[in-house]
mmCIF file of C-alpha atoms in Angstrom:
data_model
loop_
_atom_site.group_PDB
_atom_site.id
_atom_site.type_symbol
_atom_site.label_atom_id
_atom_site.label_comp_id
_atom_site.label_asym_id
_atom_site.label_seq_id
_atom_site.Cartn_x
_atom_site.Cartn_y
_atom_site.Cartn_z
ATOM 1 C CA MET A 653 80.792 107.567 93.690
ATOM 2 C CA VAL A 654 83.157 108.080 90.913
ATOM 3 C CA GLU A 655 84.039 111.639 89.943
ATOM 4 C CA PHE A 656 86.267 113.091 86.874
ATOM 5 C CA ILE A 657 87.824 115.907 88.649
ATOM 6 C CA THR A 658 89.612 118.452 86.683
ATOM 7 C CA LYS A 659 92.204 120.859 88.540
ATOM 8 C CA GLY A 660 93.734 123.493 86.366
ATOM 9 C CA THR A 661 94.968 121.529 83.567
ATOM 10 C CA ILE A 662 95.050 118.432 85.420
ATOM 11 C CA SER A 663 92.101 115.760 85.409
ATOM 12 C CA PHE A 664 91.569 112.376 86.971
ATOM 13 C CA VAL A 665 89.325 109.616 87.877
ATOM 14 C CA ASN A 666 88.508 109.823 91.789
ATOM 15 C CA PHE A 667 86.746 106.701 93.785
ATOM 16 C CA SER A 668 85.413 109.329 96.492
ATOM 17 C CA SER A 669 83.190 106.515 97.540
ATOM 18 C CA PHE A 670 86.131 104.838 99.315
ATOM 19 C CA GLY A 671 86.081 107.497 102.028
ATOM 20 C CA ASN A 672 88.037 110.064 103.604
ATOM 21 C CA ASP A 673 90.782 107.928 104.609
ATOM 22 C CA VAL A 674 92.254 107.008 101.192
ATOM 23 C CA VAL A 675 92.942 108.567 97.914
ATOM 24 C CA ALA A 676 92.353 106.485 95.135
ATOM 25 C CA VAL A 677 92.683 108.130 91.747
ATOM 26 C CA VAL A 678 93.600 107.409 87.793
ATOM 27 C CA SER A 679 95.321 109.916 86.002
ATOM 28 C CA SER A 680 94.386 111.215 82.765
ATOM 29 C CA ARG A 681 96.528 112.426 79.818
ATOM 30 C CA ASP A 682 95.931 116.085 80.151
ATOM 31 C CA GLY A 683 97.798 118.639 81.203
ATOM 32 C CA GLY A 684 101.423 117.226 80.992
ATOM 33 C CA TYR A 685 104.494 118.243 79.632
ATOM 34 C CA SER A 686 105.333 115.409 77.141
ATOM 35 C CA LYS A 687 105.075 115.617 73.613
ATOM 36 C CA GLY A 688 104.492 113.682 70.362
ATOM 37 C CA GLU A 689 103.115 110.442 70.916
ATOM 38 C CA TYR A 690 103.643 110.815 75.049
ATOM 39 C CA ALA A 691 101.537 113.767 75.105
ATOM 40 C CA PHE A 692 100.573 114.973 77.326
ATOM 41 C CA LEU A 693 100.567 113.655 81.207
ATOM 42 C CA ASN A 694 102.620 110.295 80.225
ATOM 43 C CA MET A 695 103.585 108.598 83.575
ATOM 44 C CA SER A 696 105.858 106.227 82.632
ATOM 45 C CA PHE A 697 109.715 105.926 82.281
ATOM 46 C CA PHE A 698 109.981 103.036 80.500
ATOM 47 C CA LEU A 699 108.992 104.132 76.945
ATOM 48 C CA GLY A 700 111.706 106.697 75.664
ATOM 49 C CA ASP A 701 109.900 109.553 76.632
ATOM 50 C CA ASN A 702 112.547 112.090 78.416
ATOM 51 C CA PRO A 703 112.700 111.037 81.985
ATOM 52 C CA LEU A 704 112.992 114.875 83.385
ATOM 53 C CA THR A 705 109.744 115.360 81.711
ATOM 54 C CA VAL A 706 107.785 112.162 83.288
ATOM 55 C CA ALA A 707 109.308 113.333 86.504
ATOM 56 C CA LYS A 708 107.640 116.747 86.052
ATOM 57 C CA ASN A 709 104.447 115.006 84.883
ATOM 58 C CA ARG A 710 104.520 113.016 88.391
ATOM 59 C CA GLN A 711 104.936 116.086 90.155
ATOM 60 C CA LYS A 712 102.264 117.902 88.969
ATOM 61 C CA PHE A 713 99.751 115.202 89.028
ATOM 62 C CA PHE A 714 100.724 114.180 92.572
ATOM 63 C CA ASN A 715 100.342 118.057 93.614
ATOM 64 C CA SER A 716 96.847 117.923 92.125
ATOM 65 C CA CYS A 717 95.916 114.835 94.292
ATOM 66 C CA ASP A 718 97.609 116.404 97.383
ATOM 67 C CA LEU A 719 100.095 113.419 98.092
ATOM 68 C CA PRO A 720 103.694 113.168 98.157
ATOM 69 C CA ILE A 721 105.520 111.990 95.093
ATOM 70 C CA GLU A 722 109.035 111.652 96.699
ATOM 71 C CA ARG A 723 107.277 109.045 98.664
ATOM 72 C CA ALA A 724 105.396 106.911 96.421
ATOM 73 C CA VAL A 725 105.973 103.635 95.004
ATOM 74 C CA GLY A 726 106.350 102.084 91.552
ATOM 75 C CA ALA A 727 107.068 99.093 89.820
ATOM 76 C CA LYS A 728 108.336 97.850 86.512
ATOM 77 C CA GLN A 729 105.230 95.645 84.975
ATOM 78 C CA ASN A 730 105.696 92.711 82.740
ATOM 79 C CA HIS A 731 101.948 91.377 82.688
ATOM 80 C CA GLY A 732 102.716 88.724 85.430
ATOM 81 C CA THR A 733 100.946 88.373 88.697
ATOM 82 C CA HIS A 734 103.645 89.084 91.347
ATOM 83 C CA ILE A 735 102.294 91.447 94.471
ATOM 84 C CA ALA A 736 105.141 93.189 96.541
ATOM 85 C CA VAL A 737 103.898 94.040 100.074
ATOM 86 C CA VAL A 738 105.769 97.446 100.359
ATOM 87 C CA ASP A 739 106.626 99.088 103.919
ATOM 88 C CA GLU A 740 108.428 102.391 105.004
ATOM 89 C CA THR A 741 111.620 101.249 103.849
ATOM 90 C CA MET A 742 110.580 101.196 100.171
ATOM 91 C CA ALA A 743 109.292 104.779 100.113
ATOM 92 C CA GLY A 744 109.809 106.792 97.119
ATOM 93 C CA GLN A 745 111.489 103.493 95.308
ATOM 94 C CA GLY A 746 110.477 104.221 91.636
ATOM 95 C CA ALA A 747 108.759 107.594 92.420
ATOM 96 C CA LEU A 748 110.913 110.000 89.814
ATOM 97 C CA CYS A 749 113.669 107.394 88.651
ATOM 98 C CA GLY A 750 112.533 104.568 86.592
ATOM 99 C CA GLU A 751 115.406 102.655 87.362
ATOM 100 C CA ARG A 752 114.223 102.153 90.918
ATOM 101 C CA ALA A 753 111.267 100.617 90.487
ATOM 102 C CA ILE A 754 110.141 97.479 91.567
ATOM 103 C CA LYS A 755 110.999 94.883 88.992
ATOM 104 C CA ASN A 756 108.827 92.496 87.432
ATOM 105 C CA THR A 757 106.026 93.245 89.858
ATOM 106 C CA ASP A 758 102.140 93.959 88.455
ATOM 107 C CA GLY A 759 100.637 94.484 92.247
ATOM 108 C CA LEU A 760 101.590 96.766 95.188
ATOM 109 C CA LEU A 761 99.830 96.154 98.837
ATOM 110 C CA THR A 762 100.536 98.136 102.017
ATOM 111 C CA ASP A 763 99.408 99.164 105.518
ATOM 112 C CA VAL A 764 101.398 102.385 105.625
ATOM 113 C CA PRO A 765 99.825 105.426 105.580
ATOM 114 C CA GLY A 766 101.389 108.238 103.547
ATOM 115 C CA LEU A 767 103.067 105.900 100.854
ATOM 116 C CA PRO A 768 101.246 106.143 97.675
ATOM 117 C CA LEU A 769 101.302 103.082 95.602
ATOM 118 C CA LEU A 770 101.634 103.632 91.252
ATOM 119 C CA LEU A 771 101.191 101.595 88.585
ATOM 120 C CA LEU A 772 100.982 102.523 85.282
ATOM 121 C CA PHE A 773 98.296 101.858 82.191
ATOM 122 C CA ALA A 774 96.937 102.188 78.590
ATOM 123 C CA ASP A 775 94.147 99.938 78.153
ATOM 124 C CA CYS A 776 94.548 97.225 80.708
ATOM 125 C CA THR A 777 92.465 97.345 83.806
ATOM 126 C CA PRO A 778 93.486 99.137 86.593
ATOM 127 C CA LEU A 779 92.152 97.591 89.851
ATOM 128 C CA LEU A 780 92.331 99.429 93.235
ATOM 129 C CA PHE A 781 91.496 97.781 96.558
ATOM 130 C CA PHE A 782 90.820 99.160 99.951
ATOM 131 C CA GLU A 783 89.843 97.470 103.339
ATOM 132 C CA PRO A 784 88.427 99.939 105.535
ATOM 133 C CA HIS A 785 88.683 98.055 108.769
ATOM 134 C CA LYS A 786 92.341 97.071 108.685
ATOM 135 C CA LYS A 787 93.315 100.087 106.727
ATOM 136 C CA VAL A 788 94.884 98.317 103.661
ATOM 137 C CA VAL A 789 95.317 99.511 100.188
ATOM 138 C CA GLY A 790 96.543 97.967 96.897
ATOM 139 C CA VAL A 791 96.719 98.463 93.422
ATOM 140 C CA ALA A 792 96.976 95.679 90.633
ATOM 141 C CA HIS A 793 97.402 95.595 86.587
ATOM 142 C CA GLY A 794 94.620 93.689 85.272
ATOM 143 C CA GLY A 795 95.508 93.303 81.799
ATOM 144 C CA TRP A 796 94.042 89.975 80.020
ATOM 145 C CA ARG A 797 97.265 88.213 80.695
ATOM 146 C CA GLY A 798 97.338 89.198 84.433
ATOM 147 C CA SER A 799 93.651 88.980 84.944
ATOM 148 C CA SER A 800 93.466 85.275 83.310
ATOM 149 C CA ARG A 801 96.332 84.213 86.146
ATOM 150 C CA ASN A 802 94.147 85.655 88.890
ATOM 151 C CA ILE A 803 95.671 88.458 89.939
ATOM 152 C CA ALA A 804 92.543 90.158 91.615
ATOM 153 C CA GLY A 805 92.346 86.976 93.476
ATOM 154 C CA LYS A 806 96.147 86.917 94.407
ATOM 155 C CA MET A 807 95.427 90.210 95.893
ATOM 156 C CA ILE A 808 92.356 89.402 97.848
ATOM 157 C CA ASN A 809 94.369 86.137 99.282
ATOM 158 C CA LEU A 810 97.401 88.364 99.873
ATOM 159 C CA MET A 811 95.083 90.747 101.845
ATOM 160 C CA LYS A 812 93.730 88.224 104.220
ATOM 161 C CA LYS A 813 97.138 86.329 104.657
ATOM 162 C CA GLN A 814 99.062 89.617 105.251
ATOM 163 C CA TYR A 815 96.860 91.471 107.302
ATOM 164 C CA GLY A 816 93.775 89.536 108.144
ATOM 165 C CA CYS A 817 91.831 91.426 105.799
ATOM 166 C CA LEU A 818 87.964 89.933 105.049
ATOM 167 C CA ALA A 819 86.743 89.541 101.562
ATOM 168 C CA LYS A 820 83.406 90.667 102.487
ATOM 169 C CA ASN A 821 84.841 94.005 103.822
ATOM 170 C CA ILE A 822 87.340 95.031 100.566
ATOM 171 C CA ARG A 823 86.335 97.820 98.107
ATOM 172 C CA VAL A 824 87.338 97.441 94.823
ATOM 173 C CA GLY A 825 87.655 100.488 92.172
ATOM 174 C CA ILE A 826 87.665 99.500 88.618
ATOM 175 C CA GLY A 827 89.699 102.119 86.845
ATOM 176 C CA PRO A 828 89.675 103.632 83.185
ATOM 177 C CA THR A 829 90.273 100.456 80.633
ATOM 178 C CA ILE A 830 89.446 98.766 77.125
ATOM 179 C CA GLY A 831 85.762 98.400 77.080
ATOM 180 C CA ALA A 832 83.403 95.374 75.930
ATOM 181 C CA HIS A 833 82.757 97.191 72.452
ATOM 182 C CA SER A 834 86.411 97.663 71.935
ATOM 183 C CA PHE A 835 88.470 94.837 73.143
ATOM 184 C CA GLU A 836 88.582 92.321 70.601
ATOM 185 C CA VAL A 837 90.420 89.044 70.909
ATOM 186 C CA GLY A 838 91.186 85.822 69.538
ATOM 187 C CA LYS A 839 90.069 82.528 70.641
ATOM 188 C CA GLU A 840 93.012 81.827 72.725
ATOM 189 C CA VAL A 841 92.514 84.751 75.202
ATOM 190 C CA VAL A 842 88.959 83.379 75.780
ATOM 191 C CA GLU A 843 90.528 80.312 76.596
ATOM 192 C CA ALA A 844 93.062 81.481 78.705
ATOM 193 C CA PHE A 845 90.351 81.847 81.183
ATOM 194 C CA TYR A 846 88.830 78.639 81.355
ATOM 195 C CA PRO A 847 91.068 77.458 84.326
ATOM 196 C CA LEU A 848 89.667 80.296 86.122
ATOM 197 C CA LEU A 849 85.774 80.835 85.385
ATOM 198 C CA GLU A 850 83.270 78.529 84.202
ATOM 199 C CA LYS A 851 82.541 78.613 80.882
ATOM 200 C CA HIS A 852 78.907 79.795 80.950
ATOM 201 C CA GLU A 853 80.583 82.828 83.239
ATOM 202 C CA ILE A 854 82.916 83.495 80.526
ATOM 203 C CA ALA A 855 80.592 83.026 77.897
ATOM 204 C CA CYS A 856 77.881 85.811 79.311
ATOM 205 C CA ASN A 857 81.053 88.456 79.026
ATOM 206 C CA ILE A 858 82.081 87.837 75.498
ATOM 207 C CA VAL A 859 80.309 88.423 72.153
ATOM 208 C CA LYS A 860 81.747 86.398 68.964
ATOM 209 C CA ASN A 861 81.900 89.054 65.762
ATOM 210 C CA LYS A 862 81.638 88.582 62.217
ATOM 211 C CA ASN A 863 85.613 88.154 61.975
ATOM 212 C CA GLU A 864 85.531 84.608 64.024
ATOM 213 C CA LYS A 865 86.896 86.738 66.987
ATOM 214 C CA TYR A 866 85.391 87.866 70.240
ATOM 215 C CA PHE A 867 84.553 91.294 72.285
ATOM 216 C CA MET A 868 85.481 90.694 75.508
ATOM 217 C CA ASN A 869 84.311 92.791 78.974
ATOM 218 C CA LEU A 870 87.464 92.583 80.809
ATOM 219 C CA PRO A 871 85.845 94.794 83.687
ATOM 220 C CA ALA A 872 83.031 92.270 84.295
ATOM 221 C CA ILE A 873 85.335 89.560 84.106
ATOM 222 C CA ASN A 874 87.514 90.863 86.846
ATOM 223 C CA LYS A 875 84.150 91.582 88.723
ATOM 224 C CA ARG A 876 82.905 88.072 88.285
ATOM 225 C CA ILE A 877 86.682 86.901 89.563
ATOM 226 C CA LEU A 878 86.371 89.064 92.555
ATOM 227 C CA MET A 879 83.435 88.179 93.693
ATOM 228 C CA LYS A 880 84.446 84.394 93.331
ATOM 229 C CA HIS A 881 86.905 85.179 96.112
ATOM 230 C CA GLY A 882 84.492 86.794 98.123
ATOM 231 C CA VAL A 883 84.336 90.366 97.427
ATOM 232 C CA LEU A 884 80.680 91.860 97.679
ATOM 233 C CA GLU A 885 78.946 92.849 94.309
ATOM 234 C CA GLU A 886 78.065 96.142 95.841
ATOM 235 C CA HIS A 887 81.510 96.601 97.028
ATOM 236 C CA VAL A 888 83.075 96.610 93.501
ATOM 237 C CA GLU A 889 82.729 99.832 91.604
ATOM 238 C CA ASP A 890 83.484 100.184 87.920
ATOM 239 C CA CYS A 891 84.156 103.867 86.568
ATOM 240 C CA ALA A 892 82.853 102.385 82.998
ATOM 241 C CA ILE A 893 85.032 104.577 80.847
ATOM 242 C CA ASP A 894 86.575 103.231 77.592
ATOM 243 C CA THR A 895 89.958 104.115 77.167
ATOM 244 C CA MET A 896 89.679 103.386 73.086
ATOM 245 C CA ARG A 897 86.893 105.754 73.053
ATOM 246 C CA THR A 898 88.386 108.857 74.585
ATOM 247 C CA GLU A 899 90.956 111.065 74.101
ATOM 248 C CA HIS A 900 91.419 111.426 77.999
ATOM 249 C CA PHE A 901 93.167 108.316 78.317
ATOM 250 C CA PHE A 902 96.102 106.424 76.595
ATOM 251 C CA SER A 903 95.186 103.623 74.759
ATOM 252 C CA TYR A 904 97.783 101.162 73.388
ATOM 253 C CA ARG A 905 95.201 100.025 71.196
ATOM 254 C CA ARG A 906 93.826 102.898 69.394
ATOM 255 C CA ASP A 907 97.465 104.473 69.280
ATOM 256 C CA CYS A 908 98.892 101.456 67.786
ATOM 257 C CA GLY A 909 101.481 100.780 70.544
ATOM 258 C CA LYS A 910 103.030 104.552 70.274
ATOM 259 C CA THR A 911 101.911 106.252 73.205
ATOM 260 C CA GLY A 912 101.981 107.149 76.741
ATOM 261 C CA ARG A 913 100.545 105.599 80.151
ATOM 262 C CA HIS A 914 98.562 107.040 82.703
ATOM 263 C CA ALA A 915 98.599 105.804 86.402
ATOM 264 C CA ALA A 916 96.375 104.319 88.982
ATOM 265 C CA VAL A 917 97.336 105.806 92.512
ATOM 266 C CA ILE A 918 96.212 104.747 95.959
ATOM 267 C CA SER A 919 97.139 105.876 99.183
ATOM 268 C CA LEU A 920 96.411 105.780 102.895
ATOM 269 C CA LEU A 921 96.246 109.210 104.390
#
């Protein structure tokens, strides 16, 4: 089950169906200290917001989720597919200082309890992974570039290789992202998925519009990719929140690029 939880001024999406051994959440923009185009709970150090304010935002959000911000591990993303395996020596890297974030990384994976993983979003698709038998968690940045280059499948393959996970046991949460009726793309974006999916699999998740462009269902496409890599359909949970159509979340497209970022965070307890 997906819940939208409010604690004081902070609100967030919670994947409670993952169970009691893990916290899997996505922050909203509600309740932070940032101002102007970053208002309010901007979680990114990389946009020009005051870094001290961002650190306060992160601390407030982590306190609301009962997670240790000082142990969190964050990345500076570049719409690629590199996934970093995180161990105890990396605790705190990029948590409260952007300069220490893991560079050029769009996925994080660990089996270490109490080591929260954090990635940033504002329309791109947050993918949160949990394998309950091996006690492994991960998070990936599923924008259209990363998705078309199979970041979801690469995460599944790395979980299998690194920790012996079975795809049939992996649970995946799809966080707030640009929705099927909002994500207008050109033909080149559709064609970027041709090496990864059959054309009919893509066609059932796009609608051609009057402008000779397409509306693409990116969450559904990621789900299809996950299932092709062995994840069971019933183990993929989509929160079904369109970031363009709610003021609770940042949206790069809605705000013409001038906006903050919310965070997807997952941690073993």
